[in-house]
Amino acid sequence: MSQTPQAAKFRPATEIDTLMPAIADPVTAADFPQTILRYRNDRAAASVGLADLSDAQWIAHFGRFAPLAGSLPRPLALRYHGHQFRQYNPDIGDGRGFLFAQLRDDAGRLLDLGTKGSGQTPYSRFGDGRLTLKGGVREILATEMLEALGVNTSKTFSIIETGEALERNDEPSPTRGAVMVRLSHSHVRIGSFQRAAFQDDKALLERLTDYALTRLYDEAPGDNPPAQLLGRVVERTADLAASYMVAGFVHGVLNSDNINVTGESFDYGPWRFTPLWDAAFTAAYFDHAGLYAFGRQAEAIHWDVAQLAVSLRPLVEAQPLIDQLERFPALYGDAMQRRFCWRLGVAPGQAPGPMIEAAVRAMVTSGTPIDRFFHDWRGGAAREGAGYDDAAWTPFREAIADFPAAPGARDHAYWSDDAPCSMHIDEVEAIWSAIDQDDDWAPLHAKVAAIRRMGEAHGKTATS
């Protein structure tokens, strides 16, 4: 039976119905032996009117998947294809997750509640449809850190332990199972369009284009809707690529089925934050060629967006699509400058490019950690005694002198901390070890609090 959330601002939606039945398959959630609430993101829940749910209601909806009143009556496993490490795969889709609900946030945006680890679907192939608890904990840490550093990311909404023991090749096994719910600005991805194009379904391509423009971008279709949509995706993904770089983040698996057409980052598997500005740093142990290395992420995302253009080609002539794709490098450069200055806490000025290039060269030459650099130079002046006097930093010291501090750049007490808040693999493993060995969740909660404090110190991201 459907349960009604006790929250005045809850605004359910069912916009995905306009794409049914072509876009997804109704599925049934797994029946877990236990449902132990481990994490609820009340900050995210407040934005969609669900923060007033009791723990029992929360578990009913996000552990046993009782429908949210007025939203989807049944979960939907989405259908899509995608290029995985540049190899086209028509045999994928939601294999261990589904679209559980749609709803609107306090700004009126259409959002999705999607799952990971909620059971097998028609696209599970040989998988068990489950998620490890460690994978859920890692996703909390990734999304919290990215949000604090201004990246447009999905939110980890809920983690519920399931009482199952899972076997995995990449974790000591048996390992604890969990089901995760994420809050996302859509689950329509480039791979959704690729599947429609692969099946020569022009009608579905047109419907996907209209859905993305009208429901996700809140725009009326113009004279050339496919090119209009591609232009928006180019803008959003160029900014996403820049935000990864400034955050020092490596997604690890930038396949086209992992690129949301809203430009929101999501689906975190083997992610890492690189300690140093190392273009060759990879997150996935299986990325032997470095296709998705730190310094190649813009290239990878641009390539994926080009596959969207190819998919839209049946609807429009090539040149308008090419024109939109060619905007990506300049947009990426602009976003890098804007976001770098934002994290550094300086006014962008007229031409920050040389200053940023000098900073990157100095970080590479000196081996200065990315987070340390941004912390020490916040507001455009080095912390006293921070040790930036050697010759490697001379060009940057000279360049940064032309950039005044942004208003209130160092007002927050965080900037007086001796060390920055970072998120590197040793700490991730230590947080997980406390949970795994002692069922001690205090280090995780403390880290989330520290990350959010850092996010408050940085302030609102500059978007233009």
Coordinates of C-alpha atoms in Angstrom, one line a residue:
M1 CA 0.0 0.0 0.0
S2 CA 1.2 3.5 -0.8
Q3 CA 2.2 5.6 2.2
T4 CA 1.8 9.4 2.2
P5 CA 4.9 11.4 3.4
Q6 CA 4.1 13.8 6.2
A7 CA 5.8 16.8 4.6
A8 CA 4.0 19.9 3.3
K9 CA 6.4 20.5 0.4
F10 CA 6.4 17.0 -1.1
R11 CA 5.5 17.4 -4.8
P12 CA 5.3 14.0 -6.5
A13 CA 5.7 13.7 -10.3
T14 CA 5.3 11.0 -13.0
E15 CA 6.8 12.8 -16.0
I16 CA 8.7 9.6 -17.1
D17 CA 5.2 8.3 -18.2
T18 CA 5.5 10.4 -21.3
L19 CA 8.4 8.1 -22.4
M20 CA 6.8 4.8 -21.5
P21 CA 6.7 2.0 -22.4
A22 CA 9.7 2.5 -24.7
I23 CA 12.2 3.7 -22.0
A24 CA 11.9 1.2 -19.2
D25 CA 10.6 -2.1 -17.8
P26 CA 8.5 -2.3 -14.6
V27 CA 10.3 -4.4 -12.0
T28 CA 10.0 -5.6 -8.5
A29 CA 12.4 -4.7 -5.7
A30 CA 14.3 -7.4 -3.9
D31 CA 13.0 -8.6 -0.6
F32 CA 15.9 -8.2 1.8
P33 CA 16.3 -10.2 5.0
Q34 CA 17.0 -7.1 7.0
T35 CA 16.5 -3.3 6.6
I36 CA 18.9 -1.4 8.9
L37 CA 18.9 2.3 8.4
R38 CA 22.5 3.5 8.2
Y39 CA 22.4 6.9 6.5
R40 CA 19.6 9.4 5.7
N41 CA 20.5 12.6 4.0
D42 CA 18.0 15.0 5.7
R43 CA 19.5 18.0 4.0
A44 CA 18.6 16.6 0.6
A45 CA 15.3 15.3 2.0
A46 CA 14.3 18.7 3.1
S47 CA 14.7 20.1 -0.4
V48 CA 12.1 17.6 -1.7
G49 CA 9.7 17.6 1.3
L50 CA 10.7 14.3 2.8
A51 CA 12.7 15.3 5.8
D52 CA 9.7 14.7 8.1
L53 CA 9.5 11.0 7.4
S54 CA 10.0 8.9 10.5
D55 CA 12.7 6.2 10.3
A56 CA 10.0 3.6 10.0
Q57 CA 8.5 5.4 7.0
W58 CA 12.0 6.0 5.5
I59 CA 12.8 2.3 5.7
A60 CA 9.4 1.4 4.2
H61 CA 10.0 3.6 1.2
F62 CA 13.7 3.3 0.7
G63 CA 14.4 -0.2 2.0
R64 CA 11.2 -2.0 1.0
F65 CA 10.2 0.4 -1.7
A66 CA 6.6 1.1 -0.8
P67 CA 5.6 3.7 -3.5
L68 CA 5.6 7.4 -2.6
A69 CA 2.0 8.6 -2.9
G70 CA 1.4 10.3 -6.2
S71 CA 4.6 9.2 -7.8
L72 CA 5.5 6.0 -9.7
P73 CA 3.3 3.0 -8.8
R74 CA 6.1 0.6 -9.7
P75 CA 9.9 0.8 -10.0
L76 CA 11.2 1.1 -13.6
A77 CA 14.5 -0.4 -14.8
L78 CA 15.7 2.0 -17.5
R79 CA 16.8 0.8 -20.9
Y80 CA 19.9 2.2 -22.5
H81 CA 23.0 1.3 -24.5
G82 CA 26.5 2.9 -24.3
H83 CA 30.1 3.0 -25.2
Q84 CA 32.1 1.4 -22.4
F85 CA 35.8 2.3 -22.8
R86 CA 35.0 3.2 -26.4
Q87 CA 33.4 -0.1 -27.2
Y88 CA 29.7 -0.1 -28.0
N89 CA 27.6 -2.3 -25.8
P90 CA 23.9 -2.8 -26.7
D91 CA 23.4 -5.3 -23.8
I92 CA 23.2 -3.0 -20.8
G93 CA 20.5 -1.1 -18.9
D94 CA 19.7 -0.8 -15.2
G95 CA 21.1 -4.1 -13.9
R96 CA 21.0 -3.5 -10.2
G97 CA 18.9 -0.4 -9.8
F98 CA 15.7 1.3 -10.9
L99 CA 13.9 4.6 -11.1
F100 CA 11.8 4.5 -7.9
A101 CA 10.1 7.9 -7.9
Q102 CA 10.0 11.4 -9.4
L103 CA 9.4 14.5 -7.5
R104 CA 10.1 18.3 -7.5
D105 CA 12.5 20.2 -5.3
D106 CA 11.8 23.5 -3.6
A107 CA 12.9 25.3 -6.8
G108 CA 10.5 23.3 -8.9
R109 CA 13.1 21.1 -10.7
L110 CA 12.1 17.6 -11.7
L111 CA 14.2 15.1 -9.8
D112 CA 14.5 11.4 -9.7
L113 CA 15.0 9.0 -6.8
G114 CA 17.0 6.1 -8.2
T115 CA 18.5 3.0 -6.6
K116 CA 21.6 0.9 -6.6
G117 CA 21.6 -2.6 -5.2
S118 CA 17.8 -3.0 -5.2
G119 CA 17.7 -6.4 -6.9
Q120 CA 17.9 -8.1 -10.3
T121 CA 16.3 -6.7 -13.4
P122 CA 16.0 -7.8 -17.1
Y123 CA 19.4 -6.2 -17.5
S124 CA 21.3 -7.9 -14.7
R125 CA 22.9 -10.5 -17.0
F126 CA 25.0 -12.6 -14.6
G127 CA 25.0 -10.0 -11.7
D128 CA 23.2 -10.5 -8.4
G129 CA 21.6 -7.0 -8.5
R130 CA 23.2 -6.1 -5.2
L131 CA 25.4 -3.4 -3.8
T132 CA 28.1 -3.8 -1.1
L133 CA 27.8 -1.6 2.0
K134 CA 31.3 -0.4 1.3
G135 CA 30.2 0.8 -2.1
G136 CA 27.4 2.8 -0.5
V137 CA 29.8 4.3 2.1
R138 CA 32.1 5.3 -0.7
E139 CA 29.3 7.0 -2.6
I140 CA 28.4 9.0 0.4
L141 CA 32.0 10.3 0.7
A142 CA 32.2 11.0 -3.1
T143 CA 29.0 13.0 -3.4
E144 CA 29.5 14.9 -0.2
M145 CA 33.0 16.0 -1.2
L146 CA 32.0 16.9 -4.7
E147 CA 29.1 18.9 -3.6
A148 CA 31.3 20.8 -1.1
L149 CA 33.7 21.6 -3.9
G150 CA 31.0 23.0 -6.2
V151 CA 30.6 20.0 -8.5
N152 CA 27.1 19.4 -9.9
T153 CA 26.5 16.0 -8.5
S154 CA 23.7 13.6 -7.5
K155 CA 23.1 13.3 -3.8
T156 CA 23.4 10.1 -1.8
F157 CA 19.9 10.1 -0.2
S158 CA 19.8 6.9 1.8
I159 CA 21.8 3.8 2.7
I160 CA 20.1 0.8 4.2
E161 CA 22.0 -2.3 5.2
T162 CA 20.3 -5.5 4.0
G163 CA 21.7 -8.3 6.1
E164 CA 23.1 -10.1 3.1
A165 CA 26.6 -11.4 2.7
L166 CA 27.9 -10.8 -0.8
E167 CA 30.8 -12.2 -2.8
R168 CA 32.9 -9.8 -4.8
N169 CA 36.2 -10.1 -6.7
D170 CA 37.3 -6.5 -5.8
E171 CA 36.5 -6.7 -2.0
P172 CA 37.4 -9.1 0.8
S173 CA 34.4 -11.4 0.8
P174 CA 31.9 -12.2 2.1
T175 CA 31.1 -8.5 2.5
R176 CA 28.0 -6.7 3.8
G177 CA 25.2 -5.8 1.5
A178 CA 23.2 -2.5 1.2
V179 CA 20.7 -0.7 -0.9
M180 CA 21.3 2.9 -1.8
V181 CA 18.9 5.6 -3.0
R182 CA 20.3 8.6 -4.9
L183 CA 18.6 11.9 -5.6
S184 CA 19.4 13.0 -9.2
H185 CA 18.5 15.6 -11.8
S186 CA 17.3 12.8 -14.2
H187 CA 18.6 9.4 -15.1
V188 CA 18.3 10.1 -18.9
R189 CA 21.8 9.6 -20.2
I190 CA 23.6 9.8 -23.5
G191 CA 23.1 6.0 -23.7
S192 CA 19.4 6.5 -23.7
F193 CA 19.6 8.3 -27.0
Q194 CA 22.2 5.8 -28.3
R195 CA 19.7 3.0 -27.8
A196 CA 16.9 4.8 -29.6
A197 CA 19.3 5.6 -32.5
F198 CA 20.6 2.0 -32.6
Q199 CA 17.1 0.7 -32.9
D200 CA 16.3 3.3 -35.6
D201 CA 13.5 4.7 -33.5
K202 CA 13.2 8.3 -34.6
A203 CA 9.9 8.7 -32.7
L204 CA 11.6 7.8 -29.4
L205 CA 14.5 10.1 -30.3
E206 CA 12.1 13.0 -30.8
R207 CA 10.3 12.2 -27.5
L208 CA 13.6 12.0 -25.6
T209 CA 14.7 15.3 -27.0
D210 CA 11.4 16.9 -26.1
Y211 CA 11.5 15.4 -22.6
A212 CA 15.0 16.7 -22.0
L213 CA 14.3 20.2 -23.2
T214 CA 10.9 20.7 -21.7
R215 CA 11.2 18.8 -18.4
L216 CA 14.9 18.8 -17.6
Y217 CA 16.0 22.2 -19.0
D218 CA 12.6 23.8 -18.7
E219 CA 12.9 25.2 -22.2
A220 CA 10.4 25.4 -25.1
P221 CA 11.7 23.6 -28.2
G222 CA 12.8 26.1 -30.8
D223 CA 13.4 25.7 -34.6
N224 CA 16.0 23.0 -34.2
P225 CA 15.3 21.0 -30.9
P226 CA 18.1 18.4 -31.4
A227 CA 20.8 21.1 -31.8
Q228 CA 19.2 23.1 -29.0
L229 CA 19.5 20.1 -26.7
L230 CA 23.0 19.3 -27.8
G231 CA 24.0 22.9 -27.1
R232 CA 22.7 22.7 -23.5
V233 CA 24.5 19.3 -23.0
V234 CA 27.7 20.7 -24.3
E235 CA 27.5 23.7 -21.9
R236 CA 26.7 21.6 -18.9
T237 CA 29.3 18.8 -19.6
A238 CA 32.1 21.3 -20.3
D239 CA 31.4 22.8 -16.9
L240 CA 31.3 19.4 -15.4
A241 CA 34.7 18.4 -16.8
A242 CA 36.2 21.6 -15.5
S243 CA 34.7 21.1 -12.1
Y244 CA 36.3 17.6 -11.9
M245 CA 39.7 19.1 -12.6
V246 CA 39.4 21.9 -10.0
A247 CA 38.2 19.4 -7.4
G248 CA 41.1 17.1 -8.2
F249 CA 38.5 14.4 -8.9
V250 CA 38.8 11.3 -11.1
H251 CA 35.4 9.7 -11.9
G252 CA 37.1 6.5 -13.2
V253 CA 34.4 5.3 -15.6
L254 CA 33.3 8.0 -18.0
N255 CA 31.4 5.7 -20.3
S256 CA 28.5 7.3 -22.4
D257 CA 26.0 5.4 -20.3
N258 CA 27.3 7.3 -17.2
I259 CA 26.9 10.8 -18.7
N260 CA 23.6 12.4 -17.7
V261 CA 22.1 14.7 -20.3
T262 CA 21.6 17.3 -17.5
G263 CA 25.4 17.4 -17.0
E264 CA 25.0 16.2 -13.4
S265 CA 27.7 13.8 -12.2
F266 CA 26.5 10.5 -10.9
D267 CA 27.2 6.7 -10.6
Y268 CA 30.4 6.5 -8.5
G269 CA 32.4 3.3 -8.7
P270 CA 36.2 3.3 -8.6
W271 CA 36.5 7.1 -8.0
R272 CA 39.5 8.8 -6.5
F273 CA 40.6 12.3 -5.5
T274 CA 44.2 12.6 -6.8
P275 CA 46.5 14.0 -4.1
L276 CA 48.7 15.7 -6.7
W277 CA 48.1 17.4 -10.0
D278 CA 49.0 14.3 -12.0
A279 CA 47.5 14.1 -15.5
A280 CA 48.1 10.4 -15.7
F281 CA 46.4 9.5 -12.4
T282 CA 43.7 6.9 -12.8
A283 CA 41.0 5.7 -10.5
A284 CA 40.0 2.3 -12.0
Y285 CA 42.5 -0.6 -11.7
F286 CA 41.2 -1.9 -15.0
D287 CA 41.8 1.4 -16.9
H288 CA 45.2 0.1 -18.2
A289 CA 45.4 2.6 -21.1
G290 CA 44.6 5.6 -18.9
L291 CA 41.5 6.5 -21.1
Y292 CA 39.8 8.1 -18.1
A293 CA 42.9 9.5 -16.4
F294 CA 42.7 12.8 -14.5
G295 CA 44.1 14.9 -17.4
R296 CA 41.9 13.2 -20.0
Q297 CA 38.5 13.7 -18.5
A298 CA 37.5 16.7 -20.7
E299 CA 38.5 14.7 -23.8
A300 CA 36.5 11.7 -22.6
I301 CA 33.4 13.7 -21.8
H302 CA 33.6 15.6 -25.1
W303 CA 33.9 12.3 -26.9
D304 CA 30.8 11.0 -25.1
V305 CA 28.9 14.1 -26.1
A306 CA 29.9 13.6 -29.7
Q307 CA 28.1 10.2 -29.4
L308 CA 25.0 12.1 -28.5
A309 CA 25.4 14.2 -31.6
V310 CA 25.7 11.0 -33.7
S311 CA 22.5 9.7 -32.1
L312 CA 20.6 12.9 -32.9
R313 CA 21.8 12.9 -36.5
P314 CA 18.7 11.0 -37.8
L315 CA 16.6 14.1 -36.7
V316 CA 18.7 16.9 -38.2
E317 CA 21.5 17.8 -40.6
A318 CA 25.0 17.4 -39.3
Q319 CA 26.3 20.9 -39.4
P320 CA 24.2 22.4 -36.6
L321 CA 25.3 19.5 -34.4
I322 CA 29.0 20.0 -35.4
D323 CA 28.6 23.7 -34.6
Q324 CA 27.5 22.9 -31.1
L325 CA 30.2 20.3 -30.5
E326 CA 32.9 22.7 -31.5
R327 CA 31.9 25.0 -28.7
F328 CA 33.1 22.6 -26.0
P329 CA 36.8 23.5 -25.8
A330 CA 36.2 27.2 -25.3
L331 CA 33.4 26.6 -22.8
Y332 CA 35.7 24.2 -20.9
G333 CA 38.4 26.8 -20.8
D334 CA 36.1 29.4 -19.5
A335 CA 34.7 27.1 -16.9
M336 CA 38.2 26.1 -15.8
Q337 CA 39.1 29.8 -15.2
R338 CA 35.9 30.6 -13.4
R339 CA 36.0 27.5 -11.2
F340 CA 39.7 27.8 -10.4
C341 CA 39.3 31.4 -9.3
W342 CA 36.2 30.4 -7.2
R343 CA 38.1 27.7 -5.3
L344 CA 41.1 30.0 -4.9
G345 CA 38.8 32.7 -3.5
V346 CA 39.9 35.5 -5.9
A347 CA 38.1 37.7 -8.3
P348 CA 38.4 36.3 -11.8
G349 CA 39.8 39.4 -13.4
Q350 CA 40.2 39.8 -17.2
A351 CA 42.6 37.0 -18.0
P352 CA 43.2 34.4 -15.3
G353 CA 44.5 31.8 -17.8
P354 CA 48.3 32.5 -17.3
M355 CA 47.9 32.7 -13.5
I356 CA 46.2 29.2 -13.5
E357 CA 48.8 27.8 -15.9
A358 CA 51.5 29.1 -13.5
A359 CA 49.8 27.5 -10.5
V360 CA 49.5 24.1 -12.2
R361 CA 53.1 24.2 -13.3
A362 CA 54.2 25.0 -9.8
M363 CA 52.1 22.3 -8.2
V364 CA 53.5 19.7 -10.7
T365 CA 57.1 20.9 -10.2
S366 CA 57.0 21.1 -6.5
G367 CA 54.7 18.2 -5.7
T368 CA 52.4 20.4 -3.7
P369 CA 49.1 18.6 -3.0
I370 CA 46.1 20.2 -4.8
D371 CA 44.0 20.6 -1.6
R372 CA 47.0 22.1 0.2
F373 CA 47.6 24.7 -2.5
F374 CA 44.0 25.9 -2.5
H375 CA 43.9 26.0 1.2
D376 CA 47.2 27.9 1.6
W377 CA 46.5 30.4 -1.1
R378 CA 42.8 31.1 -0.4
G379 CA 42.1 34.8 -1.1
G380 CA 45.3 35.1 -3.2
A381 CA 47.9 35.4 -0.5
A382 CA 49.9 32.5 0.9
R383 CA 49.5 31.5 4.5
E384 CA 52.4 32.7 6.6
G385 CA 55.2 30.2 6.7
A386 CA 53.5 27.9 4.2
G387 CA 56.8 27.5 2.2
Y388 CA 56.1 28.9 -1.3
D389 CA 59.4 30.9 -1.5
D390 CA 61.3 28.7 -3.9
A391 CA 61.8 29.5 -7.6
A392 CA 59.1 27.1 -8.8
W393 CA 56.5 29.4 -7.4
T394 CA 57.9 32.7 -8.6
P395 CA 55.7 33.0 -11.8
F396 CA 52.6 32.2 -9.8
R397 CA 53.5 34.6 -7.0
E398 CA 53.9 37.4 -9.6
A399 CA 50.7 36.5 -11.4
I400 CA 48.4 36.1 -8.4
A401 CA 49.3 39.7 -7.3
D402 CA 46.9 41.0 -9.9
F403 CA 43.9 39.1 -8.5
P404 CA 42.2 40.6 -5.4
A405 CA 40.5 38.4 -2.9
A406 CA 36.8 37.8 -3.5
P407 CA 34.5 39.4 -1.0
G408 CA 34.5 37.3 2.3
A409 CA 37.0 34.8 0.8
R410 CA 38.6 34.0 4.1
D411 CA 35.9 34.9 6.6
H412 CA 35.0 31.4 7.6
A413 CA 36.9 29.8 10.5
Y414 CA 37.7 26.9 8.3
W415 CA 40.4 28.9 6.5
S416 CA 42.3 29.2 9.8
D417 CA 42.6 25.4 10.1
D418 CA 46.2 24.1 9.8
A419 CA 45.3 21.5 7.1
P420 CA 42.6 21.3 4.4
C421 CA 39.8 18.8 4.4
S422 CA 40.8 16.1 1.9
M423 CA 39.4 12.8 0.7
H424 CA 42.1 10.4 -0.3
I425 CA 42.1 6.7 -0.5
D426 CA 43.8 6.0 2.9
E427 CA 41.1 7.9 4.8
V428 CA 38.3 6.2 2.7
E429 CA 39.7 2.9 3.7
A430 CA 40.1 3.9 7.4
I431 CA 36.5 5.1 7.5
W432 CA 35.3 1.8 6.0
S433 CA 37.5 -0.3 8.3
A434 CA 35.9 1.3 11.4
I435 CA 32.5 0.3 10.0
D436 CA 33.6 -3.2 8.8
Q437 CA 35.6 -4.2 11.9
D438 CA 33.8 -2.4 14.8
D439 CA 30.5 -1.2 13.3
D440 CA 31.7 2.2 14.2
W441 CA 29.9 4.9 12.1
A442 CA 31.3 7.8 14.1
P443 CA 34.3 8.5 11.7
L444 CA 31.9 8.6 8.7
H445 CA 29.5 11.0 10.4
A446 CA 32.4 13.2 11.5
K447 CA 33.9 13.3 8.0
V448 CA 30.6 14.2 6.5
A449 CA 30.3 17.1 9.0
A450 CA 33.8 18.2 8.2
I451 CA 33.2 18.1 4.5
R452 CA 30.0 20.2 4.9
R453 CA 31.9 22.7 7.0
M454 CA 34.4 23.0 4.2
G455 CA 31.5 23.5 1.7
E456 CA 30.1 26.3 3.8
A457 CA 33.6 28.0 3.8
H458 CA 33.8 27.9 0.0
G459 CA 30.3 29.4 -0.5
K460 CA 28.1 29.2 -3.5
T461 CA 29.7 28.2 -6.7
A462 CA 30.1 30.8 -9.5
T463 CA 28.2 29.5 -12.5
S464 CA 28.9 32.2 -15.0

